[in-house]
Amino acid sequence: GLFTGTQAAPPISYYNQIAGPMLVGIVLLAGICTLIGWRSRPSHNLGDNFLWSGVIALGVAIGLFVAGIRQIFALIPFTICAFVLAAIISEYIRGVAVRRKMKAENVFTAAAGLFAASRTRYGAHIVHIGITLLAVGIIGSSLYQSTIQRTLTQGQQMSIGQYTLVFDGYDNYKTAFQSSTKEIDTVTMSVLSGDTSFAMTPVINYIPNKAAY
């Protein structure tokens, strides 16, 4: 602590609980800042920009719900990410439309010219898109992963999600490694899912005076 001189760290579960909401909050702020504008924007356009981005995000949420994603902790973050992507892309489309009207350029020339005229602004938009896609990946991997710990003997099986894992056997042997030897533990498992099956063979290598890998 600050006054006791002792060190304390929150448990890993604390970081796991706050990391997701903080990331979604950052992504949402990125979308709001995009809609507000680089410096200033007339207030009568701001409401329309939020409205259309919100409509697109709502459409994505409905599509995800129909597709089978019903978890509220998945729907809300994915909807926010859709809102941000819609805000960024629509902002660029509006800019291209204005430039075409002012300079009578075709779509490709206007898009390239708009980016070249304000590289810092639209470069930041690309960064925001990258962060949003990163958030989508993190949210998906966090919400749809399953972790089960169980001890099996040879021939036993366990189920995890749509998969059935069968413990086929275990092997331990030593082999030459550089000027010494290394010990190898190998587990063989069969993975079954409907009509599909395949073998999985995790391996752990033990090297003297070195960590296992």
Tab-separated table of C-alpha atoms in Angstrom:
chain	number	residue	atom	x	y	z
A	1	GLY	CA	0.000	0.000	0.000
A	2	LEU	CA	0.991	3.656	-0.271
A	3	PHE	CA	1.401	4.171	3.472
A	4	THR	CA	2.224	0.665	4.715
A	5	GLY	CA	5.119	-0.031	2.343
A	6	THR	CA	3.709	-3.417	1.323
A	7	GLN	CA	2.966	-4.449	-2.243
A	8	ALA	CA	-0.452	-5.662	-3.294
A	9	ALA	CA	-1.871	-6.575	-6.679
A	10	PRO	CA	-5.489	-7.265	-7.643
A	11	PRO	CA	-6.250	-10.863	-8.656
A	12	ILE	CA	-6.258	-11.871	-12.317
A	13	SER	CA	-10.055	-12.225	-12.185
A	14	TYR	CA	-10.284	-8.471	-11.496
A	15	TYR	CA	-8.454	-7.635	-14.718
A	16	ASN	CA	-10.555	-10.156	-16.647
A	17	GLN	CA	-13.729	-8.484	-15.396
A	18	ILE	CA	-12.767	-4.897	-16.214
A	19	ALA	CA	-10.722	-5.392	-19.402
A	20	GLY	CA	-13.731	-6.101	-21.627
A	21	PRO	CA	-15.925	-3.182	-20.494
A	22	MET	CA	-12.973	-0.785	-20.642
A	23	LEU	CA	-12.130	-1.858	-24.202
A	24	VAL	CA	-15.762	-1.460	-25.302
A	25	GLY	CA	-15.857	1.979	-23.671
A	26	ILE	CA	-12.726	3.055	-25.549
A	27	VAL	CA	-14.199	1.809	-28.815
A	28	LEU	CA	-17.457	3.687	-28.168
A	29	LEU	CA	-15.555	6.910	-27.486
A	30	ALA	CA	-13.686	6.437	-30.769
A	31	GLY	CA	-16.993	6.290	-32.613
A	32	ILE	CA	-18.458	9.303	-30.816
A	33	CYS	CA	-15.341	11.373	-31.486
A	34	THR	CA	-15.570	10.456	-35.170
A	35	LEU	CA	-19.148	11.698	-35.349
A	36	ILE	CA	-18.401	14.893	-33.445
A	37	GLY	CA	-15.781	15.763	-36.022
A	38	TRP	CA	-12.158	16.771	-36.271
A	39	ARG	CA	-12.757	20.283	-34.962
A	40	SER	CA	-16.403	21.282	-35.079
A	41	ARG	CA	-19.596	20.217	-36.808
A	42	PRO	CA	-22.966	21.969	-37.193
A	43	SER	CA	-25.385	20.672	-34.600
A	44	HIS	CA	-28.127	19.951	-37.160
A	45	ASN	CA	-25.876	17.372	-38.871
A	46	LEU	CA	-24.693	15.770	-35.635
A	47	GLY	CA	-28.091	14.284	-34.801
A	48	ASP	CA	-28.458	12.787	-38.278
A	49	ASN	CA	-24.992	11.246	-38.078
A	50	PHE	CA	-25.750	9.575	-34.753
A	51	LEU	CA	-29.157	8.466	-36.048
A	52	TRP	CA	-27.887	6.659	-39.146
A	53	SER	CA	-25.001	5.007	-37.308
A	54	GLY	CA	-27.453	3.908	-34.617
A	55	VAL	CA	-29.862	2.498	-37.199
A	56	ILE	CA	-27.079	0.452	-38.809
A	57	ALA	CA	-25.914	-0.799	-35.406
A	58	LEU	CA	-29.475	-1.765	-34.505
A	59	GLY	CA	-29.768	-3.666	-37.779
A	60	VAL	CA	-26.564	-5.547	-36.975
A	61	ALA	CA	-27.901	-6.374	-33.500
A	62	ILE	CA	-31.113	-7.762	-34.981
A	63	GLY	CA	-29.119	-9.782	-37.505
A	64	LEU	CA	-26.910	-11.247	-34.781
A	65	PHE	CA	-29.975	-12.119	-32.697
A	66	VAL	CA	-31.609	-13.875	-35.644
A	67	ALA	CA	-28.320	-15.691	-36.345
A	68	GLY	CA	-28.424	-17.177	-32.850
A	69	ILE	CA	-26.283	-14.841	-30.754
A	70	ARG	CA	-28.551	-14.240	-27.759
A	71	GLN	CA	-26.091	-13.435	-24.960
A	72	ILE	CA	-26.576	-9.849	-23.821
A	73	PHE	CA	-22.865	-9.510	-23.026
A	74	ALA	CA	-22.137	-10.370	-26.652
A	75	LEU	CA	-24.926	-8.419	-28.340
A	76	ILE	CA	-24.154	-5.095	-26.639
A	77	PRO	CA	-20.388	-5.042	-27.402
A	78	PHE	CA	-20.897	-6.247	-30.981
A	79	THR	CA	-23.599	-3.608	-31.493
A	80	ILE	CA	-21.275	-0.892	-30.180
A	81	CYS	CA	-18.525	-2.067	-32.530
A	82	ALA	CA	-20.985	-1.971	-35.436
A	83	PHE	CA	-21.959	1.571	-34.430
A	84	VAL	CA	-18.329	2.682	-34.463
A	85	LEU	CA	-17.565	1.072	-37.823
A	86	ALA	CA	-20.710	2.617	-39.302
A	87	ALA	CA	-19.731	6.028	-37.926
A	88	ILE	CA	-16.214	5.881	-39.368
A	89	ILE	CA	-17.230	4.555	-42.789
A	90	SER	CA	-20.201	6.915	-43.153
A	91	GLU	CA	-17.980	9.854	-42.198
A	92	TYR	CA	-15.618	9.047	-45.043
A	93	ILE	CA	-18.462	8.471	-47.499
A	94	ARG	CA	-19.933	11.888	-46.638
A	95	GLY	CA	-16.545	13.477	-47.161
A	96	VAL	CA	-16.165	11.842	-50.559
A	97	ALA	CA	-19.680	12.977	-51.556
A	98	VAL	CA	-18.936	16.587	-50.590
A	99	ARG	CA	-15.635	16.588	-52.473
A	100	ARG	CA	-17.280	15.146	-55.604
A	101	LYS	CA	-19.899	17.886	-55.490
A	102	MET	CA	-17.338	20.645	-55.022
A	103	LYS	CA	-14.688	19.448	-57.495
A	104	ALA	CA	-16.747	17.360	-59.952
A	105	GLU	CA	-14.439	14.336	-59.460
A	106	ASN	CA	-15.240	10.654	-59.839
A	107	VAL	CA	-15.565	8.452	-56.767
A	108	PHE	CA	-12.027	7.041	-56.822
A	109	THR	CA	-10.324	10.392	-57.422
A	110	ALA	CA	-12.405	12.037	-54.719
A	111	ALA	CA	-11.640	9.255	-52.222
A	112	ALA	CA	-7.892	9.412	-52.896
A	113	GLY	CA	-7.850	13.207	-52.853
A	114	LEU	CA	-9.807	13.356	-49.591
A	115	PHE	CA	-7.361	11.032	-47.864
A	116	ALA	CA	-4.351	12.903	-49.242
A	117	ALA	CA	-5.777	16.249	-48.125
A	118	SER	CA	-6.157	15.123	-44.500
A	119	ARG	CA	-3.900	12.148	-43.862
A	120	THR	CA	-3.754	12.698	-40.119
A	121	ARG	CA	-7.517	12.681	-39.746
A	122	TYR	CA	-8.250	9.654	-41.897
A	123	GLY	CA	-5.153	7.851	-40.699
A	124	ALA	CA	-6.643	8.127	-37.223
A	125	HIS	CA	-9.862	6.656	-38.606
A	126	ILE	CA	-7.926	3.649	-39.876
A	127	VAL	CA	-6.449	3.204	-36.396
A	128	HIS	CA	-9.971	3.357	-34.926
A	129	ILE	CA	-11.122	0.676	-37.361
A	130	GLY	CA	-8.185	-1.509	-36.328
A	131	ILE	CA	-8.990	-1.084	-32.636
A	132	THR	CA	-12.640	-1.911	-33.290
A	133	LEU	CA	-11.793	-5.091	-35.200
A	134	LEU	CA	-9.377	-6.028	-32.412
A	135	ALA	CA	-12.205	-5.551	-29.915
A	136	VAL	CA	-14.483	-7.812	-31.970
A	137	GLY	CA	-11.838	-10.544	-31.886
A	138	ILE	CA	-11.230	-10.186	-28.153
A	139	ILE	CA	-14.940	-10.168	-27.349
A	140	GLY	CA	-15.543	-13.255	-29.463
A	141	SER	CA	-12.611	-15.182	-28.006
A	142	SER	CA	-13.554	-14.209	-24.445
A	143	LEU	CA	-17.249	-15.044	-24.635
A	144	TYR	CA	-17.132	-18.177	-26.744
A	145	GLN	CA	-14.262	-20.105	-25.220
A	146	SER	CA	-14.831	-23.042	-22.896
A	147	THR	CA	-12.386	-24.184	-20.241
A	148	ILE	CA	-12.869	-27.459	-18.353
A	149	GLN	CA	-10.326	-29.278	-16.204
A	150	ARG	CA	-10.840	-32.995	-15.696
A	151	THR	CA	-8.689	-36.056	-15.022
A	152	LEU	CA	-9.207	-38.962	-17.407
A	153	THR	CA	-7.878	-42.490	-17.505
A	154	GLN	CA	-7.161	-44.268	-20.777
A	155	GLY	CA	-10.373	-44.891	-22.702
A	156	GLN	CA	-12.441	-42.327	-20.793
A	157	GLN	CA	-14.072	-39.392	-22.533
A	158	MET	CA	-15.449	-35.945	-21.764
A	159	SER	CA	-17.603	-33.408	-23.593
A	160	ILE	CA	-16.832	-29.743	-24.103
A	161	GLY	CA	-19.195	-27.724	-26.233
A	162	GLN	CA	-19.982	-29.656	-29.408
A	163	TYR	CA	-16.869	-31.840	-29.087
A	164	THR	CA	-16.234	-35.166	-27.370
A	165	LEU	CA	-12.640	-35.845	-26.315
A	166	VAL	CA	-11.455	-39.431	-25.806
A	167	PHE	CA	-8.186	-40.079	-23.936
A	168	ASP	CA	-6.422	-42.731	-26.036
A	169	GLY	CA	-3.068	-42.952	-24.333
A	170	TYR	CA	0.049	-41.405	-22.838
A	171	ASP	CA	3.705	-41.856	-23.728
A	172	ASN	CA	6.923	-40.698	-22.100
A	173	TYR	CA	10.370	-41.050	-23.642
A	174	LYS	CA	13.778	-39.417	-23.799
A	175	THR	CA	15.750	-38.339	-26.831
A	176	ALA	CA	19.069	-36.684	-27.560
A	177	PHE	CA	19.069	-32.904	-27.507
A	178	GLN	CA	22.219	-30.917	-28.266
A	179	SER	CA	24.817	-32.152	-25.752
A	180	SER	CA	22.203	-33.547	-23.365
A	181	THR	CA	18.800	-35.256	-23.491
A	182	LYS	CA	15.258	-34.052	-23.254
A	183	GLU	CA	12.217	-35.818	-21.874
A	184	ILE	CA	8.985	-35.762	-23.874
A	185	ASP	CA	5.457	-36.347	-22.606
A	186	THR	CA	2.906	-37.067	-25.328
A	187	VAL	CA	-0.858	-37.430	-24.945
A	188	THR	CA	-3.018	-38.833	-27.727
A	189	MET	CA	-6.694	-37.891	-27.857
A	190	SER	CA	-9.501	-38.446	-30.345
A	191	VAL	CA	-11.808	-35.498	-30.981
A	192	LEU	CA	-15.338	-36.290	-32.161
A	193	SER	CA	-17.963	-33.866	-33.451
A	194	GLY	CA	-20.928	-35.345	-35.284
A	195	ASP	CA	-19.590	-37.241	-38.284
A	196	THR	CA	-16.190	-35.564	-38.012
A	197	SER	CA	-13.264	-36.995	-36.041
A	198	PHE	CA	-9.561	-36.256	-35.819
A	199	ALA	CA	-6.594	-36.944	-33.553
A	200	MET	CA	-5.012	-34.387	-31.241
A	201	THR	CA	-1.512	-34.909	-29.815
A	202	PRO	CA	-0.333	-32.297	-27.294
A	203	VAL	CA	3.367	-32.543	-26.380
A	204	ILE	CA	5.422	-31.217	-23.472
A	205	ASN	CA	9.223	-31.095	-23.745
A	206	TYR	CA	11.370	-31.122	-20.613
A	207	ILE	CA	14.966	-29.970	-21.058
A	208	PRO	CA	17.435	-30.105	-18.137
A	209	ASN	CA	17.986	-26.698	-16.539
A	210	LYS	CA	15.335	-25.142	-18.809
A	211	ALA	CA	11.618	-24.544	-18.544
A	212	ALA	CA	9.157	-26.954	-20.138
A	213	TYR	CA	7.656	-26.004	-23.462
